């Protein structure tokens, strides 16, 4: 799917919205004991299209296409860009099928006032240990709740938590950058 022809056609058609275009290589870290090395996958190019301000990023890989946003005007804004990207991709790549469609939404709250009142804004079941009343001079370092729901061929994984500033539960996500992303796997 991520051959040069499809990537260049996608970049050409989307260049008005995504003027920055680059090719990269996929790198997989290999962890063996206490040694970490990188293995380059030359056969797996990664193509990236990005808005001039860096707010939106499209990534095309061998078996996936994703749309990421740092910020957007609302769900309709994100949806409209996703639909436009999907139409152009399907017209250019003509994938024979889609094996998976996924949406990842990350809502990061950093405002101290909101964090203080979080228990009144989020259902207690989703807060895990964050709602515990702790003894004086006891601080909650982090709290994580992970839920996987399956319904027939469909499944959903949800993670909710409170973490120290500058950390994340998913190392694949740049904590300070990505707000929302959607991916297609073919």
C-alpha positions as a LaTeX table, in Angstrom:
\begin{tabular}{lrrr}
\hline
Residue & $x$ (\AA) & $y$ (\AA) & $z$ (\AA) \\
\hline
Unk1 & 0.00 & 0.00 & 0.00 \\
Unk2 & 2.71 & 2.51 & 0.93 \\
Unk3 & 4.52 & 2.34 & $-2.36$ \\
Unk4 & 5.97 & 5.50 & $-3.83$ \\
Unk5 & 3.27 & 5.87 & $-6.47$ \\
Unk6 & 0.37 & 5.86 & $-4.02$ \\
Unk7 & 2.24 & 8.05 & $-1.53$ \\
Unk8 & 3.16 & 10.63 & $-4.18$ \\
Unk9 & $-0.37$ & 10.64 & $-5.62$ \\
Unk10 & $-1.82$ & 11.14 & $-2.14$ \\
Unk11 & 0.71 & 13.89 & $-1.40$ \\
Unk12 & $-0.03$ & 15.62 & $-4.69$ \\
Unk13 & $-3.79$ & 15.59 & $-4.22$ \\
Unk14 & $-3.59$ & 16.62 & $-0.56$ \\
Unk15 & $-0.76$ & 19.18 & $-0.98$ \\
Unk16 & $-3.01$ & 22.20 & $-0.43$ \\
Unk17 & $-3.87$ & 21.04 & 3.10 \\
Unk18 & $-0.67$ & 19.06 & 3.78 \\
Unk19 & 2.21 & 20.83 & 2.00 \\
Unk20 & 5.02 & 19.08 & 3.90 \\
Unk21 & 5.88 & 15.63 & 2.54 \\
Unk22 & 8.66 & 13.30 & 3.66 \\
Unk23 & 9.74 & 9.71 & 3.41 \\
Unk24 & 11.19 & 7.97 & 6.43 \\
Unk25 & 12.14 & 4.42 & 7.42 \\
Unk26 & 10.47 & 2.29 & 10.02 \\
Unk27 & 12.81 & 1.48 & 12.89 \\
Unk28 & 12.07 & $-1.27$ & 15.38 \\
Unk29 & 13.93 & $-1.30$ & 18.70 \\
Unk30 & 15.21 & $-4.68$ & 19.79 \\
Unk31 & 15.54 & $-5.19$ & 23.54 \\
Unk32 & 17.72 & $-8.11$ & 24.61 \\
Unk33 & 18.59 & $-8.15$ & 28.28 \\
Unk34 & 20.04 & $-4.76$ & 29.10 \\
Unk35 & 20.93 & $-3.93$ & 25.48 \\
Unk36 & 18.71 & $-1.86$ & 23.20 \\
Unk37 & 19.48 & $-1.72$ & 19.50 \\
Unk38 & 17.61 & $-0.53$ & 16.42 \\
Unk39 & 16.77 & $-2.60$ & 13.39 \\
Unk40 & 15.93 & $-0.63$ & 10.25 \\
Unk41 & 13.27 & $-2.06$ & 8.00 \\
Unk42 & 14.39 & $-0.74$ & 4.61 \\
Unk43 & 11.50 & $-2.54$ & 2.88 \\
Unk44 & 8.95 & $-0.64$ & 4.98 \\
Unk45 & 8.91 & 3.03 & 4.00 \\
Unk46 & 6.86 & 5.50 & 6.01 \\
Unk47 & 5.41 & 8.51 & 4.20 \\
Unk48 & 4.30 & 11.59 & 6.13 \\
Unk49 & 2.18 & 14.53 & 5.04 \\
Unk50 & 1.89 & 17.45 & 7.43 \\
Unk51 & 0.24 & 20.84 & 7.60 \\
Unk52 & 2.55 & 23.84 & 7.48 \\
Unk53 & 1.90 & 24.60 & 11.15 \\
Unk54 & 2.46 & 20.97 & 12.20 \\
Unk55 & $-1.03$ & 20.61 & 13.66 \\
Unk56 & $-2.14$ & 17.75 & 11.39 \\
Unk57 & $-0.13$ & 14.68 & 10.38 \\
Unk58 & $-1.00$ & 11.93 & 7.89 \\
Unk59 & 1.16 & 8.79 & 8.04 \\
Unk60 & 1.07 & 6.14 & 5.33 \\
Unk61 & 2.81 & 2.85 & 6.07 \\
Unk62 & 2.92 & $-0.58$ & 4.47 \\
Unk63 & $-0.34$ & $-1.69$ & 6.09 \\
Unk64 & $-1.84$ & 1.40 & 7.66 \\
Unk65 & $-2.94$ & 4.98 & 7.15 \\
Unk66 & $-3.40$ & 7.33 & 10.08 \\
Unk67 & $-4.53$ & 10.87 & 10.74 \\
Unk68 & $-3.29$ & 12.67 & 13.84 \\
Unk69 & $-4.11$ & 16.11 & 15.22 \\
Unk70 & $-2.53$ & 18.31 & 17.86 \\
Unk71 & $-5.63$ & 20.47 & 18.03 \\
Unk72 & $-8.80$ & 20.93 & 16.03 \\
Unk73 & $-11.94$ & 23.04 & 16.08 \\
Unk74 & $-14.24$ & 20.19 & 17.05 \\
Unk75 & $-15.26$ & 16.67 & 16.11 \\
Unk76 & $-16.80$ & 17.89 & 12.85 \\
Unk77 & $-13.43$ & 19.40 & 11.84 \\
Unk78 & $-11.67$ & 16.10 & 12.55 \\
Unk79 & $-14.39$ & 14.07 & 10.83 \\
Unk80 & $-14.29$ & 16.23 & 7.70 \\
Unk81 & $-10.53$ & 15.85 & 7.35 \\
Unk82 & $-10.78$ & 12.12 & 7.97 \\
Unk83 & $-13.48$ & 11.71 & 5.29 \\
Unk84 & $-11.44$ & 13.75 & 2.79 \\
Unk85 & $-8.32$ & 11.68 & 3.49 \\
Unk86 & $-10.23$ & 8.39 & 3.25 \\
Unk87 & $-11.79$ & 9.34 & $-0.10$ \\
Unk88 & $-8.48$ & 10.36 & $-1.64$ \\
Unk89 & $-6.72$ & 7.29 & $-0.26$ \\
Unk90 & $-9.38$ & 4.85 & $-1.47$ \\
Unk91 & $-9.43$ & 6.46 & $-4.93$ \\
Unk92 & $-5.63$ & 6.36 & $-5.24$ \\
Unk93 & $-4.70$ & 3.09 & $-3.51$ \\
Unk94 & $-7.82$ & 1.05 & $-4.34$ \\
Unk95 & $-7.28$ & $-1.28$ & $-1.37$ \\
Unk96 & $-8.99$ & $-4.66$ & $-1.84$ \\
Unk97 & $-10.26$ & $-4.65$ & 1.75 \\
Unk98 & $-9.91$ & $-3.09$ & 5.19 \\
Unk99 & $-9.01$ & $-5.46$ & 8.00 \\
Unk100 & $-9.42$ & $-2.98$ & 10.81 \\
Unk101 & $-10.59$ & 0.55 & 11.47 \\
Unk102 & $-9.57$ & 2.18 & 14.72 \\
Unk103 & $-10.05$ & 5.45 & 16.51 \\
Unk104 & $-7.88$ & 6.61 & 19.38 \\
Unk105 & $-8.95$ & 9.69 & 21.26 \\
Unk106 & $-6.72$ & 11.10 & 23.96 \\
Unk107 & $-8.04$ & 13.81 & 26.20 \\
Unk108 & $-5.27$ & 15.27 & 28.32 \\
Unk109 & $-6.23$ & 17.54 & 31.16 \\
Unk110 & $-3.46$ & 19.71 & 32.56 \\
Unk111 & $-5.38$ & 22.64 & 34.02 \\
Unk112 & $-4.89$ & 22.46 & 37.85 \\
Unk113 & $-8.42$ & 23.75 & 38.52 \\
Unk114 & $-9.97$ & 21.04 & 36.35 \\
Unk115 & $-7.73$ & 18.38 & 37.88 \\
Unk116 & $-8.87$ & 19.43 & 41.35 \\
Unk117 & $-12.50$ & 18.93 & 40.31 \\
Unk118 & $-11.96$ & 15.88 & 38.09 \\
Unk119 & $-14.01$ & 13.57 & 40.30 \\
Unk120 & $-17.08$ & 15.73 & 39.66 \\
Unk121 & $-16.52$ & 15.71 & 35.88 \\
Unk122 & $-15.74$ & 12.03 & 35.23 \\
Unk123 & $-17.72$ & 8.96 & 36.31 \\
Unk124 & $-16.14$ & 7.46 & 39.42 \\
Unk125 & $-15.96$ & 3.99 & 37.81 \\
Unk126 & $-13.58$ & 5.43 & 35.21 \\
Unk127 & $-11.34$ & 7.10 & 37.78 \\
Unk128 & $-10.00$ & 3.86 & 39.34 \\
Unk129 & $-7.88$ & 4.62 & 42.42 \\
Unk130 & $-7.88$ & 8.35 & 41.67 \\
Unk131 & $-11.06$ & 8.76 & 43.75 \\
Unk132 & $-9.62$ & 7.19 & 46.89 \\
Unk133 & $-9.52$ & 9.38 & 49.95 \\
Unk134 & $-5.92$ & 9.08 & 51.03 \\
Unk135 & $-4.40$ & 9.71 & 54.46 \\
Unk136 & $-2.69$ & 13.02 & 55.06 \\
Unk137 & 0.77 & 13.33 & 53.46 \\
Unk138 & $-0.03$ & 10.51 & 51.02 \\
Unk139 & 0.10 & 11.27 & 47.32 \\
Unk140 & $-1.26$ & 9.20 & 44.47 \\
Unk141 & 1.55 & 8.78 & 41.94 \\
Unk142 & $-0.55$ & 7.29 & 39.15 \\
Unk143 & $-3.73$ & 5.35 & 38.54 \\
Unk144 & $-4.71$ & 3.29 & 35.50 \\
Unk145 & $-7.90$ & 1.52 & 34.51 \\
Unk146 & $-7.92$ & $-0.60$ & 31.37 \\
Unk147 & $-11.10$ & $-2.12$ & 29.95 \\
Unk148 & $-11.51$ & $-4.32$ & 26.89 \\
Unk149 & $-15.02$ & $-4.91$ & 25.59 \\
Unk150 & $-15.82$ & $-7.44$ & 22.87 \\
Unk151 & $-19.05$ & $-7.69$ & 20.92 \\
Unk152 & $-18.91$ & $-10.22$ & 18.12 \\
Unk153 & $-16.19$ & $-9.18$ & 15.67 \\
Unk154 & $-15.92$ & $-5.73$ & 17.24 \\
Unk155 & $-13.82$ & $-4.79$ & 20.23 \\
Unk156 & $-12.91$ & $-1.66$ & 22.14 \\
Unk157 & $-10.01$ & $-1.00$ & 24.46 \\
Unk158 & $-10.27$ & 1.95 & 26.84 \\
Unk159 & $-7.58$ & 3.20 & 29.19 \\
Unk160 & $-8.28$ & 5.88 & 31.75 \\
Unk161 & $-5.79$ & 7.18 & 34.20 \\
Unk162 & $-3.97$ & 9.88 & 36.05 \\
Unk163 & $-0.24$ & 10.16 & 35.50 \\
Unk164 & 2.55 & 12.52 & 36.46 \\
Unk165 & 3.11 & 15.44 & 34.09 \\
Unk166 & 5.14 & 14.53 & 31.02 \\
Unk167 & 4.35 & 10.80 & 31.10 \\
Unk168 & 2.07 & 8.55 & 29.08 \\
Unk169 & 0.67 & 5.02 & 29.20 \\
Unk170 & 1.49 & 4.44 & 25.53 \\
Unk171 & 5.13 & 5.04 & 24.56 \\
Unk172 & 4.10 & 5.07 & 20.88 \\
Unk173 & 2.37 & 8.41 & 21.49 \\
Unk174 & 4.40 & 11.55 & 21.91 \\
Unk175 & 2.86 & 12.82 & 25.16 \\
Unk176 & 3.10 & 16.52 & 24.54 \\
Unk177 & 2.09 & 16.34 & 20.88 \\
Unk178 & $-0.79$ & 14.13 & 19.80 \\
Unk179 & $-4.37$ & 14.83 & 20.77 \\
Unk180 & $-6.34$ & 12.56 & 18.47 \\
Unk181 & $-5.65$ & 10.06 & 15.75 \\
Unk182 & $-7.50$ & 7.68 & 13.51 \\
Unk183 & $-6.04$ & 4.79 & 11.59 \\
Unk184 & $-7.00$ & 2.47 & 8.76 \\
Unk185 & $-5.30$ & $-0.89$ & 8.34 \\
Unk186 & $-5.59$ & $-2.62$ & 4.99 \\
\hline
\end{tabular}
